[in-house]
């Protein structure tokens, strides 16, 4: 790092989210190239060479960048619909519209989803995309292109569906792929886009959609494909009581047992939601180190229930936070999920002892990195890790009277992001994105949402 260009951040509070939850009330961070070179109390060391920028971060808290572990970007252009539905009815209402998306729509929706997250402190995003209408274009390529332009680190969970209405599933018959087609397209996506290197900006996971939209064969062969290619596995699991009933009626067992029977528990797997988990289910996830993407706002929006996050954490289950698709979380922001995770979990059995502010911050940073298999690279501020970090402004009216900065960030209003760095490169300044045009994205997403609505109305 001796020849690397350095950025020095000083006079800030720091929450490292390392194994010891080390914090500094008045400290510094030195970025060299794309790595964190050093951090600690007080001012940065004297005599540093190649310092190209010094940031006086007085009044700020520096944390690791937020890591989003579950999303559906395409839903940005179907926000505000089916607002009073449970999950199954919501899916039935929206699948006919979603099945008519195309590449320009998906690209624009991905831009909107990524922009909203990035300007709110997300430095690593993921998208679970599973709707691939025939002749709709290169949807995976469009999503990855949008992530690259925004500047975030990114995991594409290449989804798939092959169980349609005629097979007892929920998607329309014209909205699914064949088993063979889904597997072949997923493998091609991995081979074209997945980068396994330490500082990778793009990774790909194998991600059949859910037990009620994919066949047992697609789950089983998808798991085999992922392990042959050396990538991670992602799906939805145990989201609603209706899903549990569906699995018992169709497979003769609950979701967790069904997933285990198809090879879908393991330290290379993470699942979205996991709301309806009994003690045995949580023990199975803990034993196998299967990860969970906790999506509190979406779970509330769809009346799915309260996930047993405190019990999962106590058992050693890796847990991160997810926005989920913006058709079930219209805000599209992850930093608000820190607060929502804490508050909603306190409505559960553990009440005020469910989560505290630092546990919520860990879910949104290191926990997310664990779930995505990248905790050696991101998720905490430590020398040698990648320089993905956020400067939260906490000296304004919204937060200035809260003495503890982590409490201010989690319990308080959504804090402005003065600067966000990904791989050592700044992508946000004063709450505005630096590398894409937010206003142009707003216009594009509105136009594509209107175009999709017209196409869907024509049937």
Coordinates of C-alpha atoms in Angstrom, one line a residue:
X1 CA 0.0 0.0 0.0
X2 CA 3.0 2.3 0.2
X3 CA 2.4 3.7 -3.4
X4 CA -1.4 3.7 -3.1
X5 CA -3.3 7.0 -3.1
X6 CA -4.7 7.7 0.4
X7 CA -7.9 9.3 1.7
X8 CA -7.8 10.3 5.4
X9 CA -11.0 10.7 7.3
X10 CA -10.7 12.4 10.8
X11 CA -12.6 13.8 13.7
X12 CA -15.4 11.2 13.5
X13 CA -17.0 8.7 15.7
X14 CA -16.4 5.1 14.4
X15 CA -18.4 1.9 14.9
X16 CA -16.2 -0.8 13.4
X17 CA -18.6 -3.7 13.9
X18 CA -15.6 -6.0 14.4
X19 CA -15.7 -9.1 16.6
X20 CA -15.3 -7.0 19.7
X21 CA -17.6 -4.2 18.6
X22 CA -14.7 -1.7 18.9
X23 CA -15.8 1.9 18.8
X24 CA -14.0 5.2 18.8
X25 CA -15.6 8.5 20.0
X26 CA -13.1 10.6 18.2
X27 CA -11.0 8.8 15.6
X28 CA -9.7 8.4 12.1
X29 CA -9.8 6.0 9.1
X30 CA -7.1 5.8 6.4
X31 CA -8.1 4.4 3.0
X32 CA -5.2 3.3 0.7
X33 CA -6.3 2.3 -2.7
X34 CA -9.4 0.0 -2.3
X35 CA -8.4 -1.1 1.3
X36 CA -8.8 0.1 4.8
X37 CA -5.1 0.7 5.8
X38 CA -5.6 1.8 9.4
X39 CA -8.1 3.2 11.8
X40 CA -8.1 4.2 15.5
X41 CA -8.5 6.9 18.1
X42 CA -7.4 10.5 17.6
X43 CA -5.9 11.9 14.4
X44 CA -4.3 9.9 11.6
X45 CA -0.6 9.2 11.8
X46 CA 1.7 12.0 10.6
X47 CA 3.9 11.6 7.5
X48 CA 1.5 9.6 5.4
X49 CA 2.5 9.7 1.7
X50 CA 0.2 10.2 -1.3
X51 CA -2.6 11.7 0.6
X52 CA -4.9 13.0 -2.1
X53 CA -7.8 14.0 0.2
X54 CA -8.5 14.8 3.8
X55 CA -12.1 14.8 5.1
X56 CA -13.0 16.6 8.3
X57 CA -15.8 14.3 9.5
X58 CA -16.7 16.2 12.6
X59 CA -20.3 15.5 13.6
X60 CA -20.3 12.2 11.7
X61 CA -20.4 8.5 12.5
X62 CA -18.4 6.2 10.2
X63 CA -19.7 2.6 9.8
X64 CA -19.2 -0.2 7.4
X65 CA -21.3 0.1 4.3
X66 CA -24.7 -1.5 4.5
X67 CA -25.2 -4.9 2.9
X68 CA -28.5 -5.7 1.4
X69 CA -29.2 -9.5 1.3
X70 CA -32.6 -9.7 -0.5
X71 CA -34.3 -7.6 -3.2
X72 CA -36.3 -7.8 -6.4
X73 CA -35.2 -4.8 -8.4
X74 CA -37.8 -5.2 -11.2
X75 CA -40.6 -4.4 -8.7
X76 CA -39.5 -0.7 -8.6
X77 CA -41.9 -0.1 -11.5
X78 CA -44.9 -1.8 -9.8
X79 CA -44.8 0.0 -6.5
X80 CA -48.1 1.0 -4.8
X81 CA -50.2 -1.9 -6.1
X82 CA -52.1 -4.6 -4.2
X83 CA -51.5 -2.7 -1.0
X84 CA -54.0 -4.6 1.1
X85 CA -53.1 -8.2 0.2
X86 CA -51.4 -11.1 1.9
X87 CA -48.5 -12.8 0.1
X88 CA -50.3 -15.4 -2.0
X89 CA -53.1 -12.9 -3.1
X90 CA -50.5 -10.3 -3.8
X91 CA -48.5 -12.7 -6.0
X92 CA -51.6 -13.7 -7.9
X93 CA -52.5 -10.0 -8.4
X94 CA -49.1 -9.0 -9.7
X95 CA -47.7 -12.0 -11.6
X96 CA -49.7 -11.2 -14.7
X97 CA -48.1 -7.7 -14.8
X98 CA -44.6 -8.9 -13.9
X99 CA -44.7 -11.5 -16.6
X100 CA -44.7 -8.7 -19.2
X101 CA -41.4 -7.0 -18.2
X102 CA -38.6 -6.6 -20.8
X103 CA -35.0 -5.4 -20.8
X104 CA -35.6 -1.6 -20.8
X105 CA -38.0 -2.0 -18.0
X106 CA -35.7 -4.1 -15.9
X107 CA -32.7 -1.9 -16.5
X108 CA -34.7 1.2 -15.5
X109 CA -36.1 -0.5 -12.4
X110 CA -32.7 -1.7 -11.4
X111 CA -31.4 1.8 -11.7
X112 CA -34.1 3.1 -9.4
X113 CA -33.7 0.3 -6.8
X114 CA -29.9 0.7 -6.7
X115 CA -30.0 4.5 -6.6
X116 CA -32.4 4.5 -3.6
X117 CA -30.3 2.1 -1.7
X118 CA -26.9 3.6 -2.6
X119 CA -27.9 7.1 -1.5
X120 CA -29.0 5.6 1.8
X121 CA -25.7 3.9 2.7
X122 CA -25.8 0.6 0.9
X123 CA -22.4 -0.4 -0.5
X124 CA -23.2 -4.0 -1.4
X125 CA -26.5 -4.8 -3.0
X126 CA -28.1 -8.0 -4.3
X127 CA -31.0 -8.8 -6.6
X128 CA -33.1 -12.0 -6.7
X129 CA -34.4 -11.9 -10.3
X130 CA -36.6 -14.8 -11.2
X131 CA -39.0 -13.5 -13.9
X132 CA -37.7 -14.2 -17.4
X133 CA -40.5 -13.8 -20.0
X134 CA -39.7 -15.3 -23.4
X135 CA -37.9 -12.9 -25.8
X136 CA -37.6 -10.2 -23.1
X137 CA -33.9 -9.5 -23.7
X138 CA -30.8 -9.8 -21.6
X139 CA -32.3 -9.2 -18.2
X140 CA -29.3 -10.3 -16.1
X141 CA -26.9 -8.3 -18.1
X142 CA -29.1 -5.2 -17.7
X143 CA -29.2 -5.5 -14.0
X144 CA -25.5 -6.0 -13.7
X145 CA -24.9 -3.0 -16.0
X146 CA -27.0 -0.8 -13.7
X147 CA -25.1 -1.9 -10.6
X148 CA -21.8 -1.3 -12.3
X149 CA -22.9 2.2 -13.3
X150 CA -24.1 3.1 -9.8
X151 CA -20.8 1.9 -8.4
X152 CA -22.0 -0.6 -5.8
X153 CA -20.7 -4.1 -5.0
X154 CA -23.3 -6.5 -6.3
X155 CA -24.6 -10.1 -6.1
X156 CA -27.1 -11.3 -8.7
X157 CA -29.1 -14.2 -7.5
X158 CA -30.2 -15.6 -10.9
X159 CA -33.6 -16.9 -10.1
X160 CA -36.0 -19.2 -12.0
X161 CA -39.5 -20.6 -11.9
X162 CA -40.8 -23.8 -13.6
X163 CA -44.0 -24.5 -11.6
X164 CA -46.9 -22.6 -13.1
X165 CA -50.6 -22.6 -12.5
X166 CA -51.1 -25.8 -14.5
X167 CA -48.7 -27.6 -12.1
X168 CA -50.3 -26.2 -8.9
X169 CA -48.0 -23.2 -8.6
X170 CA -48.8 -19.5 -8.6
X171 CA -47.2 -17.9 -11.7
X172 CA -49.1 -17.8 -15.0
X173 CA -48.2 -20.6 -17.4
X174 CA -46.5 -18.1 -19.8
X175 CA -44.3 -16.6 -17.0
X176 CA -42.1 -19.6 -16.3
X177 CA -39.1 -21.4 -17.8
X178 CA -38.5 -25.0 -18.5
X179 CA -36.4 -27.0 -16.0
X180 CA -33.7 -27.5 -18.6
X181 CA -33.9 -23.9 -19.9
X182 CA -33.6 -22.4 -16.3
X183 CA -30.6 -24.5 -15.4
X184 CA -28.8 -23.8 -18.7
X185 CA -29.4 -20.0 -18.5
X186 CA -28.3 -20.0 -14.8
X187 CA -25.1 -21.8 -15.6
X188 CA -24.4 -19.4 -18.5
X189 CA -25.0 -16.4 -16.2
X190 CA -22.6 -17.7 -13.6
X191 CA -19.9 -18.4 -16.2
X192 CA -20.2 -15.0 -17.9
X193 CA -20.5 -12.8 -14.8
X194 CA -19.3 -14.4 -11.6
X195 CA -16.0 -13.1 -10.2
X196 CA -14.7 -15.0 -7.1
X197 CA -11.8 -12.7 -6.4
X198 CA -11.3 -10.9 -3.0
X199 CA -12.3 -7.5 -4.3
X200 CA -15.0 -8.7 -6.7
X201 CA -17.6 -6.2 -7.7
X202 CA -20.0 -8.8 -9.2
X203 CA -20.9 -12.2 -8.0
X204 CA -23.7 -14.6 -9.0
X205 CA -25.8 -17.1 -7.0
X206 CA -28.1 -19.9 -8.1
X207 CA -31.6 -18.9 -6.9
X208 CA -34.8 -20.9 -7.8
X209 CA -37.6 -18.7 -6.6
X210 CA -39.7 -20.5 -3.9
X211 CA -41.2 -23.9 -3.1
X212 CA -44.5 -22.9 -4.6
X213 CA -43.1 -21.7 -7.9
X214 CA -40.4 -24.3 -8.7
X215 CA -40.3 -28.0 -9.1
X216 CA -38.5 -30.3 -6.7
X217 CA -36.2 -31.2 -9.6
X218 CA -35.3 -27.6 -10.2
X219 CA -34.4 -27.1 -6.5
X220 CA -32.4 -30.3 -6.3
X221 CA -30.5 -29.8 -9.6
X222 CA -30.1 -26.1 -8.9
X223 CA -28.3 -27.0 -5.7
X224 CA -26.1 -29.5 -7.5
X225 CA -25.3 -26.8 -10.2
X226 CA -24.3 -24.2 -7.6
X227 CA -22.0 -26.6 -5.8
X228 CA -20.4 -27.7 -9.1
X229 CA -19.8 -24.1 -10.1
X230 CA -18.7 -23.0 -6.6
X231 CA -21.3 -20.3 -6.0
X232 CA -23.9 -19.6 -3.4
X233 CA -27.6 -20.6 -3.2
X234 CA -30.6 -18.4 -2.5
X235 CA -34.4 -18.8 -2.3
X236 CA -37.4 -17.8 -0.3
X237 CA -38.4 -19.9 2.7
X238 CA -41.0 -20.1 5.4
X239 CA -42.4 -16.7 4.6
X240 CA -46.1 -17.3 5.5
X241 CA -48.4 -19.8 7.1
X242 CA -49.9 -20.4 3.7
X243 CA -46.5 -21.5 2.4
X244 CA -46.2 -24.0 5.3
X245 CA -49.6 -25.4 4.4
X246 CA -48.7 -25.6 0.7
X247 CA -45.5 -27.6 1.5
X248 CA -47.3 -30.0 3.9
X249 CA -50.1 -30.7 1.4
X250 CA -47.8 -31.1 -1.6
X251 CA -44.7 -32.6 -0.1
X252 CA -45.9 -34.1 3.2
X253 CA -43.4 -32.0 5.2
X254 CA -42.8 -28.4 6.3
X255 CA -40.5 -26.0 4.3
X256 CA -37.3 -26.6 6.3
X257 CA -37.5 -30.4 6.1
X258 CA -38.4 -30.1 2.4
X259 CA -35.4 -27.8 1.8
X260 CA -33.1 -30.2 3.6
X261 CA -34.4 -33.1 1.5
X262 CA -33.4 -31.3 -1.7
X263 CA -29.9 -30.2 -0.6
X264 CA -30.9 -26.7 0.4
X265 CA -29.4 -26.3 3.9
X266 CA -25.8 -25.4 4.3
X267 CA -23.3 -22.7 4.9
X268 CA -23.4 -21.8 1.2
X269 CA -27.2 -21.2 1.4
X270 CA -29.2 -18.2 2.5
X271 CA -33.0 -17.8 2.5
X272 CA -35.3 -14.8 2.5
X273 CA -37.8 -14.2 5.3
X274 CA -37.9 -17.4 7.4
X275 CA -40.8 -15.9 9.4
X276 CA -42.5 -19.1 10.4
X277 CA -39.8 -21.2 12.0
X278 CA -40.2 -23.5 14.9
X279 CA -37.4 -24.6 17.3
X280 CA -36.5 -27.5 15.1
X281 CA -36.2 -25.4 12.0
X282 CA -34.0 -22.8 13.8
X283 CA -31.8 -25.7 15.1
X284 CA -31.4 -27.1 11.6
X285 CA -30.4 -23.6 10.3
X286 CA -27.9 -23.2 13.1
X287 CA -26.5 -26.7 12.7
X288 CA -25.9 -26.2 9.0
X289 CA -25.1 -22.4 9.2
X290 CA -27.8 -21.6 6.7
X291 CA -28.2 -17.9 6.4
X292 CA -31.3 -15.7 6.7
X293 CA -32.2 -12.4 5.0
X294 CA -34.6 -10.7 7.4
X295 CA -37.0 -8.3 5.7
X296 CA -39.0 -6.6 8.5
X297 CA -40.9 -4.0 6.4
X298 CA -41.9 -6.4 3.7
X299 CA -43.0 -8.9 6.3
X300 CA -45.2 -6.3 7.9
X301 CA -46.5 -4.9 4.6
X302 CA -47.7 -8.4 3.6
X303 CA -48.9 -9.3 7.1
X304 CA -46.5 -12.3 7.0
X305 CA -45.6 -12.1 10.7
X306 CA -42.5 -11.5 12.9
X307 CA -39.4 -13.6 12.3
X308 CA -37.7 -15.0 15.4
X309 CA -34.5 -13.1 14.8
X310 CA -33.4 -13.1 18.5
X311 CA -33.7 -16.9 18.7
X312 CA -31.9 -17.3 15.4
X313 CA -29.0 -15.1 16.6
X314 CA -28.9 -16.9 19.9
X315 CA -28.6 -20.2 18.1
X316 CA -25.8 -19.0 15.8
X317 CA -27.8 -18.6 12.6
X318 CA -26.2 -16.0 10.2
X319 CA -28.7 -13.2 9.7
X320 CA -28.6 -10.1 7.5
X321 CA -31.1 -7.5 6.5
X322 CA -33.1 -7.2 3.2
X323 CA -35.1 -4.4 1.6
X324 CA -37.1 -7.0 -0.4
X325 CA -38.8 -6.0 -3.6
X326 CA -40.3 -2.5 -3.6
X327 CA -43.8 -3.8 -4.5
X328 CA -43.8 -4.9 -0.8
X329 CA -41.5 -2.2 0.6
X330 CA -42.2 0.9 -1.3
X331 CA -39.4 3.0 0.3
X332 CA -36.7 0.8 -1.1
X333 CA -34.2 1.8 1.6
X334 CA -32.1 -0.5 3.7
X335 CA -31.0 2.1 6.4
X336 CA -34.6 2.3 7.5
X337 CA -34.6 -1.4 8.1
X338 CA -32.1 -1.0 10.9
X339 CA -34.8 0.8 12.9
X340 CA -37.7 -1.4 11.7
X341 CA -35.8 -4.6 12.5
X342 CA -35.3 -3.4 16.1
X343 CA -38.8 -2.1 16.6
X344 CA -40.7 -4.9 15.0
X345 CA -38.7 -7.6 16.8
X346 CA -39.6 -5.9 20.1
X347 CA -43.2 -6.6 19.4
X348 CA -42.4 -10.3 19.6
X349 CA -41.9 -12.7 22.5
X350 CA -38.6 -11.1 23.7
X351 CA -40.0 -7.6 23.9
X352 CA -37.5 -5.0 24.9
X353 CA -34.6 -7.5 25.0
X354 CA -35.2 -8.6 21.4
X355 CA -32.5 -6.4 19.7
X356 CA -30.5 -3.4 20.7
X357 CA -29.0 -0.7 18.4
X358 CA -25.7 -2.3 18.0
X359 CA -27.2 -5.7 17.1
X360 CA -29.4 -3.9 14.5
X361 CA -26.3 -2.3 13.0
X362 CA -24.5 -5.6 12.9
X363 CA -27.4 -7.2 11.1
X364 CA -27.2 -4.5 8.4
X365 CA -23.4 -4.8 8.0
X366 CA -21.4 -7.8 9.2
X367 CA -24.5 -10.0 9.3
X368 CA -25.2 -9.2 5.7
X369 CA -21.6 -9.9 4.7
X370 CA -21.8 -13.3 6.4
X371 CA -25.0 -14.2 4.6
X372 CA -23.4 -13.3 1.2
X373 CA -20.3 -15.2 2.0
X374 CA -18.1 -12.1 2.1
X375 CA -17.4 -11.5 5.8
X376 CA -13.6 -11.8 5.2
X377 CA -13.8 -8.8 2.8
X378 CA -16.5 -6.5 3.9
X379 CA -19.0 -5.9 6.7
X380 CA -16.7 -4.4 9.3
X381 CA -14.0 -1.7 9.5
X382 CA -10.6 -3.5 9.9
X383 CA -7.2 -3.0 8.3
X384 CA -6.9 -5.1 5.2
X385 CA -10.6 -5.2 4.5
X386 CA -12.1 -3.5 1.4
X387 CA -12.8 0.2 1.8
X388 CA -16.7 0.1 1.8
X389 CA -17.8 2.6 4.4
X390 CA -20.3 5.4 5.1
X391 CA -20.2 8.8 6.8
X392 CA -23.5 9.5 8.5
X393 CA -24.2 13.1 9.4
X394 CA -25.5 13.2 12.9
X395 CA -25.1 16.9 14.0
X396 CA -28.3 18.2 12.5
X397 CA -31.7 18.9 14.1
X398 CA -32.7 15.2 13.6
X399 CA -29.9 13.7 15.7
X400 CA -27.8 16.3 17.5
X401 CA -29.3 15.9 20.9
X402 CA -28.8 12.1 21.0
X403 CA -25.4 11.5 22.7
X404 CA -24.7 8.0 21.5
X405 CA -24.1 8.0 17.7
X406 CA -25.1 4.4 17.1
X407 CA -28.3 5.0 19.0
X408 CA -28.9 8.1 16.9
X409 CA -28.4 6.2 13.7
X410 CA -30.6 3.2 14.5
X411 CA -33.4 4.8 16.7
X412 CA -33.5 8.2 15.0
X413 CA -34.7 9.4 11.7
X414 CA -33.0 8.2 8.5
X415 CA -29.6 9.9 8.7
X416 CA -28.2 11.8 5.7
X417 CA -25.2 10.2 4.0
X418 CA -22.4 12.8 3.5
X419 CA -20.1 10.3 1.8
X420 CA -20.2 6.6 0.8
X421 CA -17.2 4.7 -0.5
X422 CA -17.2 1.4 -2.3
X423 CA -13.8 -0.3 -3.0
X424 CA -12.2 3.0 -2.1
X425 CA -14.2 5.0 -4.7
X426 CA -16.7 7.6 -3.5
X427 CA -20.2 7.0 -4.9
X428 CA -22.3 9.4 -2.7
X429 CA -21.6 13.0 -1.7
X430 CA -24.1 15.1 0.4
X431 CA -26.9 12.6 -0.1
X432 CA -26.5 12.7 -3.9
X433 CA -25.2 10.0 -6.2
X434 CA -22.0 10.9 -8.0
X435 CA -22.0 8.6 -11.0
X436 CA -25.6 8.4 -12.2
X437 CA -28.3 11.1 -12.7
X438 CA -31.1 10.6 -10.1
X439 CA -33.5 12.9 -11.8
X440 CA -33.1 11.1 -15.1
X441 CA -33.6 7.8 -13.4
X442 CA -36.8 9.1 -11.8
X443 CA -38.1 10.1 -15.2
X444 CA -37.2 6.8 -16.8
X445 CA -38.7 4.7 -14.0
X446 CA -42.0 6.6 -14.2
X447 CA -42.1 6.2 -18.0
X448 CA -41.3 2.4 -17.8
X449 CA -43.9 1.9 -15.1
X450 CA -46.5 3.6 -17.2
X451 CA -45.5 1.5 -20.3
X452 CA -45.8 -1.7 -18.3
X453 CA -49.2 -0.7 -16.9
X454 CA -50.4 -0.1 -20.5
X455 CA -49.1 -3.5 -21.7
X456 CA -50.6 -5.3 -18.7
X457 CA -54.0 -3.6 -19.2
X458 CA -54.1 -4.9 -22.8
X459 CA -53.7 -8.4 -21.5

